[in-house]
Each structure stands twice: as C-alpha cells, then as structure tokens.
Coordinates of N, CA and C in Angstrom, one line a residue:
M108 N 0.8 -28.4 9.2 CA 1.0 -28.0 7.8 C 1.3 -26.6 7.8
S109 N 2.2 -26.2 6.9 CA 2.6 -24.8 6.7 C 1.5 -24.1 5.9
R110 N 1.3 -22.8 6.2 CA 0.3 -22.0 5.6 C 0.8 -21.5 4.2
P111 N -0.2 -21.3 3.3 CA 0.2 -20.7 2.0 C 0.8 -19.3 2.2
V112 N 1.6 -18.9 1.3 CA 2.3 -17.6 1.4 C 2.0 -16.7 0.2
V113 N 1.8 -15.5 0.4 CA 1.7 -14.4 -0.6 C 2.9 -13.5 -0.5
E114 N 3.7 -13.3 -1.6 CA 4.8 -12.3 -1.6 C 4.1 -11.0 -1.8
F115 N 4.5 -10.0 -1.0 CA 3.9 -8.7 -1.0 C 5.0 -7.7 -1.4
W116 N 5.0 -7.3 -2.7 CA 6.0 -6.3 -3.2 C 5.4 -4.9 -3.1
F117 N 6.1 -4.0 -2.4 CA 5.5 -2.7 -2.1 C 6.6 -1.7 -2.1
E118 N 6.2 -0.4 -2.3 CA 7.1 0.7 -2.4 C 6.6 1.8 -1.5
F119 N 7.4 2.5 -0.7 CA 6.9 3.5 0.3 C 6.4 4.7 -0.4
A120 N 6.8 5.0 -1.7 CA 6.3 6.2 -2.4 C 5.0 5.9 -3.1
S121 N 4.6 4.6 -3.1 CA 3.5 4.2 -4.0 C 2.2 4.5 -3.3
T122 N 1.3 5.2 -3.9 CA 0.0 5.5 -3.3 C -0.9 4.3 -3.0
Y123 N -1.0 3.4 -4.0 CA -1.8 2.2 -3.8 C -1.1 1.2 -2.9
S124 N 0.2 1.3 -2.7 CA 0.9 0.4 -1.7 C 0.4 0.9 -0.3
Y125 N 0.1 2.2 -0.1 CA -0.3 2.6 1.1 C -1.6 1.9 1.6
L126 N -2.5 1.7 0.7 CA -3.8 1.0 1.0 C -3.5 -0.4 1.4
S127 N -2.6 -1.1 0.6 CA -2.4 -2.5 0.8 C -1.6 -2.7 2.1
V128 N -0.6 -1.9 2.3 CA 0.2 -2.0 3.6 C -0.7 -2.0 4.8
M129 N -1.7 -1.1 4.7 CA -2.5 -0.9 5.9 C -3.5 -2.0 6.1
R130 N -3.8 -2.8 5.1 CA -4.8 -3.8 5.3 C -4.4 -5.3 5.1
I131 N -3.2 -5.5 4.6 CA -2.8 -6.8 4.1 C -2.7 -7.8 5.3
E132 N -2.2 -7.4 6.4 CA -2.1 -8.3 7.5 C -3.5 -8.8 8.0
R133 N -4.4 -7.9 8.1 CA -5.7 -8.3 8.5 C -6.4 -9.2 7.5
A134 N -6.3 -8.9 6.3 CA -6.9 -9.7 5.2 C -6.2 -11.1 5.1
A135 N -4.9 -11.1 5.2 CA -4.2 -12.4 5.1 C -4.5 -13.3 6.2
E136 N -4.6 -12.7 7.4 CA -4.9 -13.6 8.6 C -6.2 -14.2 8.5
A137 N -7.2 -13.4 8.0 CA -8.6 -13.9 7.8 C -8.6 -15.0 6.8
A138 N -7.7 -15.0 5.8 CA -7.7 -16.0 4.8 C -6.8 -17.2 5.2
G139 N -6.0 -17.1 6.3 CA -5.1 -18.1 6.7 C -3.9 -18.2 5.8
V140 N -3.4 -17.0 5.4 CA -2.2 -16.9 4.5 C -1.1 -16.1 5.2
D141 N 0.1 -16.5 5.0 CA 1.2 -15.8 5.6 C 1.7 -14.8 4.5
V142 N 2.3 -13.7 5.0 CA 2.8 -12.6 4.1 C 4.3 -12.6 4.1
A143 N 4.9 -12.6 2.9 CA 6.3 -12.4 2.8 C 6.5 -11.0 2.3
W144 N 7.0 -10.1 3.1 CA 7.1 -8.7 2.8 C 8.3 -8.5 1.9
K145 N 8.2 -7.8 0.8 CA 9.2 -7.5 -0.2 C 9.3 -6.1 -0.5
P146 N 10.0 -5.2 0.3 CA 10.2 -3.8 -0.1 C 11.1 -3.7 -1.2
F147 N 10.8 -2.9 -2.2 CA 11.7 -2.6 -3.3 C 11.5 -1.2 -3.8
L148 N 12.3 -0.8 -4.8 CA 12.2 0.6 -5.3 C 11.7 0.6 -6.7
L149 N 10.7 1.4 -6.9 CA 10.1 1.5 -8.3 C 10.9 2.3 -9.2
G150 N 11.7 3.2 -8.7 CA 12.5 4.1 -9.6 C 13.3 3.3 -10.7
P151 N 14.1 2.4 -10.3 CA 14.9 1.6 -11.3 C 14.0 0.8 -12.2
V152 N 12.9 0.3 -11.7 CA 12.0 -0.4 -12.5 C 11.4 0.5 -13.6
F153 N 10.9 1.7 -13.2 CA 10.4 2.7 -14.1 C 11.4 3.1 -15.2
L154 N 12.7 3.3 -14.7 CA 13.7 3.7 -15.7 C 13.9 2.6 -16.8
A155 N 13.8 1.4 -16.3 CA 14.0 0.3 -17.3 C 12.8 0.3 -18.3
L156 N 11.7 0.8 -17.9 CA 10.5 0.9 -18.8 C 10.5 2.2 -19.6
G157 N 11.5 3.1 -19.4 CA 11.6 4.3 -20.1 C 11.0 5.5 -19.5
W158 N 10.6 5.4 -18.2 CA 10.0 6.5 -17.4 C 11.0 7.0 -16.4
N159 N 11.1 8.4 -16.4 CA 12.0 9.0 -15.4 C 11.2 9.6 -14.2
D160 N 9.9 9.3 -14.1 CA 9.0 9.8 -13.1 C 7.8 8.8 -12.9
S161 N 7.1 9.1 -11.9 CA 5.8 8.3 -11.7 C 4.9 8.5 -12.9
P162 N 4.3 7.4 -13.4 CA 3.3 7.6 -14.5 C 2.2 8.5 -14.2
F163 N 1.9 8.7 -12.9 CA 0.9 9.6 -12.4 C 1.3 11.0 -12.6
N164 N 2.6 11.3 -12.7 CA 3.0 12.6 -13.0 C 3.2 12.8 -14.5
I165 N 3.6 11.8 -15.1 CA 3.9 11.9 -16.6 C 2.6 12.1 -17.3
Y166 N 1.5 11.4 -16.9 CA 0.2 11.5 -17.5 C -0.8 12.2 -16.5
P167 N -0.9 13.6 -16.6 CA -1.7 14.3 -15.6 C -3.2 13.8 -15.5
P168 N -3.9 13.5 -16.5 CA -5.3 13.0 -16.3 C -5.3 11.7 -15.4
K169 N -4.3 10.9 -15.7 CA -4.2 9.7 -14.8 C -3.9 10.0 -13.4
G170 N -3.1 11.0 -13.2 CA -2.7 11.5 -11.9 C -3.9 12.1 -11.1
R171 N -4.7 12.9 -11.8 CA -5.9 13.5 -11.2 C -6.8 12.4 -10.8
Y172 N -7.0 11.4 -11.6 CA -7.9 10.3 -11.3 C -7.4 9.5 -10.1
M173 N -6.1 9.3 -10.1 CA -5.5 8.5 -9.0 C -5.7 9.2 -7.6
W174 N -5.5 10.5 -7.5 CA -5.7 11.1 -6.2 C -7.1 11.1 -5.8
R175 N -8.1 11.3 -6.7 CA -9.5 11.2 -6.2 C -9.8 9.8 -5.9
D176 N -9.3 8.8 -6.6 CA -9.6 7.4 -6.3 C -9.0 7.0 -5.0
L177 N -7.8 7.5 -4.7 CA -7.2 7.2 -3.4 C -8.0 7.8 -2.2
E178 N -8.5 9.0 -2.4 CA -9.4 9.6 -1.4 C -10.6 8.7 -1.1
R179 N -11.2 8.3 -2.2 CA -12.4 7.4 -2.1 C -12.1 6.1 -1.4
L180 N -11.0 5.5 -1.8 CA -10.7 4.2 -1.2 C -10.2 4.3 0.2
A181 N -9.5 5.4 0.5 CA -9.0 5.5 1.9 C -10.3 5.8 2.8
A182 N -11.2 6.5 2.4 CA -12.4 6.8 3.1 C -13.2 5.4 3.3
K183 N -13.2 4.6 2.3 CA -13.9 3.3 2.3 C -13.3 2.4 3.4
E184 N -12.0 2.5 3.5 CA -11.2 1.6 4.4 C -11.1 2.3 5.8
G185 N -11.6 3.5 5.9 CA -11.5 4.2 7.2 C -10.1 4.6 7.5
L186 N -9.3 4.9 6.5 CA -7.9 5.3 6.6 C -7.8 6.8 6.5
P187 N -6.9 7.4 7.3 CA -6.6 8.9 7.1 C -5.9 9.1 5.8
F188 N -6.1 10.2 5.2 CA -5.4 10.5 3.9 C -5.2 12.0 3.8
R189 N -4.0 12.4 3.5 CA -3.7 13.8 3.1 C -2.7 13.7 1.9
R190 N -3.1 14.4 0.9 CA -2.2 14.4 -0.3 C -0.9 14.9 0.0
P191 N 0.2 14.1 -0.3 CA 1.6 14.6 0.0 C 1.9 15.9 -0.7
S192 N 2.6 16.8 -0.1 CA 3.0 18.0 -0.7 C 4.2 17.7 -1.7
R193 N 4.8 16.5 -1.6 CA 5.8 16.1 -2.5 C 5.5 14.7 -3.0
F194 N 5.5 14.5 -4.3 CA 5.2 13.1 -4.8 C 5.9 12.9 -6.1
P195 N 6.6 11.7 -6.2 CA 6.7 10.7 -5.2 C 7.9 11.1 -4.3
R196 N 7.7 10.7 -3.0 CA 8.8 10.9 -2.1 C 9.9 9.8 -2.2
N197 N 11.1 10.1 -1.8 CA 12.2 9.1 -1.9 C 12.0 8.1 -0.7
G198 N 11.7 6.9 -1.1 CA 11.6 5.8 -0.1 C 12.8 4.9 0.1
L199 N 13.9 5.4 -0.3 CA 15.1 4.6 -0.3 C 15.5 4.2 1.2
L200 N 15.6 5.2 2.1 CA 16.0 4.9 3.4 C 14.9 4.0 4.1
A201 N 13.7 4.3 3.9 CA 12.6 3.5 4.5 C 12.7 2.1 4.1
A202 N 13.0 1.9 2.8 CA 13.1 0.5 2.2 C 14.3 -0.2 2.8
R203 N 15.4 0.5 3.0 CA 16.5 -0.2 3.6 C 16.2 -0.6 5.1
V204 N 15.6 0.3 5.8 CA 15.2 -0.1 7.2 C 14.2 -1.2 7.2
A205 N 13.3 -1.2 6.2 CA 12.3 -2.3 6.2 C 12.9 -3.6 6.0
L206 N 14.0 -3.7 5.2 CA 14.7 -5.0 5.1 C 15.2 -5.5 6.4
I207 N 15.6 -4.6 7.3 CA 16.0 -5.0 8.6 C 14.8 -5.5 9.4
G208 N 13.7 -4.8 9.2 CA 12.4 -5.2 9.8 C 11.9 -6.6 9.3
V209 N 12.1 -6.9 8.1 CA 11.8 -8.2 7.6 C 12.6 -9.3 8.3
E210 N 13.9 -9.0 8.4 CA 14.8 -9.9 9.1 C 14.5 -10.1 10.6
D211 N 14.1 -9.0 11.2 CA 13.8 -9.1 12.7 C 12.4 -9.3 13.1
G212 N 11.5 -9.2 12.1 CA 10.1 -9.5 12.4 C 9.2 -8.3 12.8
W213 N 9.6 -7.1 12.5 CA 8.8 -5.9 12.8 C 8.5 -5.1 11.6
V214 N 8.6 -5.6 10.4 CA 8.4 -4.9 9.2 C 6.9 -4.3 9.1
A215 N 6.0 -5.1 9.5 CA 4.6 -4.7 9.3 C 4.2 -3.4 10.0
P216 N 4.5 -3.3 11.4 CA 4.2 -2.1 12.0 C 5.0 -0.9 11.6
F217 N 6.3 -1.2 11.2 CA 7.1 -0.1 10.7 C 6.6 0.4 9.3
A218 N 6.2 -0.5 8.4 CA 5.7 -0.1 7.1 C 4.4 0.7 7.3
R219 N 3.5 0.3 8.2 CA 2.3 1.0 8.4 C 2.6 2.5 8.9
A220 N 3.6 2.6 9.8 CA 3.9 3.9 10.4 C 4.5 4.8 9.3
V221 N 5.4 4.2 8.4 CA 6.0 5.0 7.4 C 4.9 5.5 6.4
M222 N 4.0 4.6 6.0 CA 3.0 4.9 5.1 C 2.0 6.0 5.7
T223 N 1.8 5.9 7.0 CA 0.9 6.9 7.6 C 1.6 8.3 7.6
A224 N 3.0 8.2 7.9 CA 3.7 9.5 7.8 C 3.7 10.1 6.5
N225 N 3.8 9.3 5.4 CA 3.8 9.9 4.1 C 2.4 10.3 3.6
F226 N 1.4 9.4 3.8 CA 0.1 9.7 3.1 C -1.0 10.2 4.0
A227 N -0.7 10.3 5.3 CA -1.7 10.8 6.2 C -1.2 12.1 7.0
E228 N 0.1 12.1 7.1 CA 0.7 13.2 7.9 C 1.6 14.2 7.1
D229 N 1.8 13.8 5.8 CA 2.6 14.6 4.9 C 4.0 14.9 5.5
R230 N 4.7 13.9 6.0 CA 6.0 14.0 6.6 C 7.0 13.5 5.5
E231 N 8.2 14.0 5.6 CA 9.3 13.7 4.7 C 10.0 12.4 5.1
I232 N 9.5 11.3 4.5 CA 10.0 10.0 4.9 C 11.5 9.8 4.5
A233 N 12.0 10.6 3.6 CA 13.4 10.5 3.2 C 14.3 11.0 4.3
E234 N 13.8 11.8 5.2 CA 14.7 12.3 6.3 C 15.0 11.3 7.4
P235 N 16.2 11.1 7.7 CA 16.6 10.2 8.8 C 15.8 10.5 10.1
A236 N 15.6 11.7 10.4 CA 14.9 12.1 11.7 C 13.5 11.5 11.7
V237 N 12.8 11.5 10.6 CA 11.5 11.0 10.6 C 11.5 9.4 10.8
I238 N 12.4 8.8 10.1 CA 12.5 7.3 10.2 C 12.9 7.0 11.7
E239 N 13.9 7.7 12.2 CA 14.3 7.5 13.6 C 13.2 7.7 14.6
D240 N 12.3 8.7 14.4 CA 11.2 8.9 15.2 C 10.2 7.7 15.2
I241 N 10.0 7.2 14.0 CA 9.1 6.0 13.9 C 9.7 4.8 14.6
L242 N 11.0 4.6 14.4 CA 11.7 3.4 15.1 C 11.6 3.6 16.6
S243 N 11.8 4.8 17.1 CA 11.7 5.1 18.5 C 10.3 4.8 19.1
A244 N 9.3 5.3 18.3 CA 7.9 5.1 18.7 C 7.5 3.6 18.8
L245 N 8.2 2.8 18.0 CA 8.0 1.3 18.0 C 8.8 0.6 19.1
G246 N 9.6 1.4 19.8 CA 10.4 0.8 20.9 C 11.6 0.0 20.4
L247 N 12.1 0.4 19.2 CA 13.3 -0.3 18.6 C 14.6 0.4 18.8
P248 N 15.7 -0.3 18.8 CA 17.0 0.3 19.0 C 17.4 1.2 17.8
V249 N 17.2 2.4 17.9 CA 17.3 3.3 16.7 C 18.7 3.3 16.1
A250 N 19.7 3.6 16.9 CA 21.0 3.7 16.4 C 21.5 2.3 15.7
E251 N 21.2 1.2 16.4 CA 21.6 -0.1 15.9 C 20.9 -0.4 14.5
V252 N 19.6 -0.1 14.5 CA 18.8 -0.4 13.3 C 19.3 0.5 12.1
M253 N 19.5 1.8 12.4 CA 20.0 2.7 11.3 C 21.3 2.3 10.8
A254 N 22.2 1.9 11.7 CA 23.5 1.4 11.3 C 23.5 0.2 10.4
R255 N 22.6 -0.8 10.8 CA 22.5 -2.0 10.0 C 21.8 -1.7 8.6
A256 N 20.9 -0.7 8.6 CA 20.2 -0.4 7.4 C 21.1 0.3 6.4
Q257 N 22.1 1.0 6.9 CA 23.0 1.8 6.0 C 24.3 1.0 5.7
S258 N 24.4 -0.2 6.2 CA 25.6 -1.0 5.9 C 25.6 -1.4 4.4
D259 N 26.8 -1.6 3.9 CA 27.0 -2.0 2.5 C 26.3 -3.2 2.2
A260 N 26.2 -4.2 3.1 CA 25.5 -5.5 2.8 C 24.1 -5.3 2.6
N261 N 23.5 -4.4 3.5 CA 22.0 -4.2 3.4 C 21.7 -3.3 2.1
K262 N 22.5 -2.4 1.8 CA 22.3 -1.6 0.6 C 22.3 -2.5 -0.6
L263 N 23.3 -3.4 -0.6 CA 23.3 -4.4 -1.7 C 22.1 -5.3 -1.8
A264 N 21.6 -5.7 -0.6 CA 20.5 -6.6 -0.5 C 19.2 -5.9 -1.1
L265 N 19.0 -4.6 -0.9 CA 17.9 -3.9 -1.4 C 18.1 -3.7 -2.9
R266 N 19.3 -3.5 -3.4 CA 19.6 -3.4 -4.8 C 19.2 -4.7 -5.5
C267 N 19.7 -5.8 -4.9 CA 19.4 -7.1 -5.5 C 17.9 -7.4 -5.5
Q268 N 17.2 -7.0 -4.4 CA 15.8 -7.3 -4.4 C 15.0 -6.5 -5.5
T269 N 15.5 -5.3 -5.7 CA 14.9 -4.4 -6.7 C 15.1 -5.0 -8.1
E270 N 16.4 -5.5 -8.3 CA 16.7 -6.1 -9.6 C 15.9 -7.4 -9.8
H271 N 15.7 -8.1 -8.7 CA 14.9 -9.4 -8.8 C 13.5 -9.1 -9.2
A272 N 12.9 -7.9 -8.6 CA 11.6 -7.5 -9.0 C 11.4 -7.3 -10.5
A273 N 12.4 -6.7 -11.1 CA 12.4 -6.5 -12.5 C 12.5 -7.8 -13.3
E274 N 13.3 -8.7 -12.8 CA 13.5 -10.0 -13.4 C 12.2 -10.8 -13.4
L275 N 11.4 -10.6 -12.3 CA 10.2 -11.3 -12.2 C 9.1 -10.7 -13.0
G276 N 9.3 -9.6 -13.7 CA 8.4 -9.0 -14.5 C 7.5 -8.0 -13.8
L277 N 7.8 -7.6 -12.6 CA 7.0 -6.6 -11.9 C 7.2 -5.2 -12.6
F278 N 6.1 -4.5 -12.6 CA 6.1 -3.2 -13.3 C 5.5 -2.1 -12.5
G279 N 5.0 -2.4 -11.3 CA 4.3 -1.5 -10.4 C 4.1 -2.0 -9.1
A280 N 3.6 -1.2 -8.2 CA 3.4 -1.6 -6.8 C 2.0 -1.0 -6.4
P281 N 1.3 -1.8 -5.5 CA 1.8 -3.1 -4.9 C 1.6 -4.2 -5.9
S282 N 2.4 -5.2 -5.8 CA 2.3 -6.5 -6.6 C 2.3 -7.6 -5.6
F283 N 1.6 -8.7 -5.9 CA 1.5 -9.9 -5.1 C 1.8 -11.1 -6.0
R284 N 2.7 -12.0 -5.4 CA 3.0 -13.2 -6.1 C 2.6 -14.4 -5.3
V285 N 2.0 -15.4 -6.0 CA 1.7 -16.6 -5.3 C 2.3 -17.7 -6.3
G286 N 3.4 -18.3 -5.8 CA 4.1 -19.1 -6.8 C 4.6 -18.3 -7.9
E287 N 4.2 -18.7 -9.1 CA 4.6 -18.0 -10.4 C 3.5 -17.0 -10.8
E288 N 2.4 -16.9 -10.1 CA 1.3 -16.1 -10.5 C 1.5 -14.7 -9.9
L289 N 1.3 -13.7 -10.8 CA 1.5 -12.3 -10.4 C 0.1 -11.6 -10.4
F290 N -0.1 -10.8 -9.4 CA -1.3 -10.0 -9.2 C -0.9 -8.6 -8.9
W291 N -1.4 -7.6 -9.8 CA -0.9 -6.2 -9.6 C -2.0 -5.3 -9.2
G292 N -1.7 -4.5 -8.1 CA -2.6 -3.5 -7.7 C -3.4 -3.8 -6.4
N293 N -3.6 -2.8 -5.7 CA -4.3 -3.0 -4.4 C -5.7 -3.7 -4.6
D294 N -6.3 -3.5 -5.7 CA -7.6 -4.2 -5.9 C -7.5 -5.7 -6.3
R295 N -6.2 -6.2 -6.3 CA -6.0 -7.6 -6.6 C -5.6 -8.4 -5.4
L296 N -5.5 -7.7 -4.2 CA -5.1 -8.4 -3.0 C -6.0 -9.6 -2.7
T297 N -7.3 -9.4 -2.7 CA -8.2 -10.5 -2.4 C -8.0 -11.6 -3.4
D298 N -7.8 -11.3 -4.7 CA -7.6 -12.4 -5.7 C -6.4 -13.2 -5.4
A299 N -5.3 -12.5 -5.0 CA -4.0 -13.2 -4.6 C -4.2 -14.1 -3.4
L300 N -4.9 -13.6 -2.4 CA -5.2 -14.4 -1.3 C -6.1 -15.6 -1.6
D301 N -7.1 -15.4 -2.4 CA -7.9 -16.5 -2.9 C -7.1 -17.6 -3.6
W302 N -6.2 -17.1 -4.5 CA -5.4 -18.0 -5.3 C -4.5 -18.9 -4.4
A303 N -3.9 -18.2 -3.4 CA -3.0 -18.9 -2.4 C -3.7 -20.0 -1.7
T304 N -5.0 -19.9 -1.5 CA -5.7 -20.9 -0.7 C -6.4 -21.9 -1.5
Q305 N -6.2 -21.9 -2.8 CA -6.8 -22.9 -3.7 C -6.1 -24.3 -3.4
P306 N -6.8 -25.4 -3.5 CA -6.1 -26.7 -3.4 C -5.2 -26.8 -4.6
A307 N -4.0 -27.5 -4.3 CA -3.0 -27.7 -5.3 C -3.6 -28.3 -6.6
G308 N -3.3 -27.8 -7.7 CA -3.8 -28.4 -9.0 C -5.2 -27.9 -9.4
S309 N -5.8 -27.1 -8.6 CA -7.2 -26.7 -9.0 C -7.2 -25.4 -9.8
A310 N -6.0 -24.8 -10.0 CA -6.0 -23.5 -10.7 C -6.3 -23.7 -12.2

C-alpha cells in the first residue's frame, strides 16, 4: 500500500519554514507519511494580499515577538539560530534549485543546508556562490544543476508553482496540505501528519 502524503509548502526566506524544514523528514518518517516538497515564493502571494514586505516588518511588535519566539523554538529543537542581518532574504535562486532537487531526489538535504546558511550562519543565500558552495558540499554537479535551475522551463515551473499556491488559498509559510485540508504554520505540522494518517472517512 502507498503511504499517505503531506504537501509541504515552504519559503527559504521564511523564519518558521526554517524550523519545519529542519524537522519534517524525521517527524514524517515517524508517522509513516511521505513528504511532497513544494518550494514557492511568498513575495507574489503577499503582494496579492496588499503587502509589499513581510508582515513581521510591516508590524514591528509582531516582528519582535517572532524573533524571540524563533529563538525559543530553535533552542527547544536543538537547532542553531542567528538572526539574519538581512530579512527577508531573496530566496528566488534557492527555490529554483530546490525544484531541481525535488525532481532529482535531493531537495531535503539541500533545503536544510540553505536554511542553515540563512538562519544559523547569516549567509546571503541570494548569492550564486553560496548556493554553489552548498551544492558542492552535497556532492552534486554544480554547473549542471545551476544551468538547469536557471533554464526558462524551470523559471516558469517555479512561477506556476507560486501561482498555484495562491490559487489554493495559501497565505503564508510553512503550509501543509493533506488532500484539500490546509494547515498553516510550523506548529501545525503534527496536526497535518495526524490528519494524513486518519482512516479514510474518519475526518
């Protein structure tokens, strides 16, 4: 029998996506659930909602709370954390590369490395050299992957995936979908996995 699947919609600039990226594989495996990785861009989604920046920047009290909350949660999970000197960073290139990783099966370790670079090492993930260094450390063919990531077809694929996220009603990251059910936020990961493992018709 095939295992249940949770769609994992994440953004490399998203603080709470950092937490979920770092723990979802372990949690999903323990629950017997497969993960469908869905990198997308929050910028166009926010623009459609009338925001030209992260709501954590638009509403300073919310931002101050978020950074302290992230410190607490990272410590709880045993994850390194350093507040980025630039927020939000541009995750476009990383998302394009991640789409290749989804296709080739290495998206999970790549995503963890990019999130670590952004939220633990304060590195500029928009810079090709940083992404190339991550690919090299993973033993991947750097030039080939970068060329595929920057192809017109892959650029269009990411654009379509982001548009699809908006069509599905996503408004933030991380988000998890199980069938037509949407769960938003790192703190809803367990709920999404639980939903995925319910017997059909028991919801």
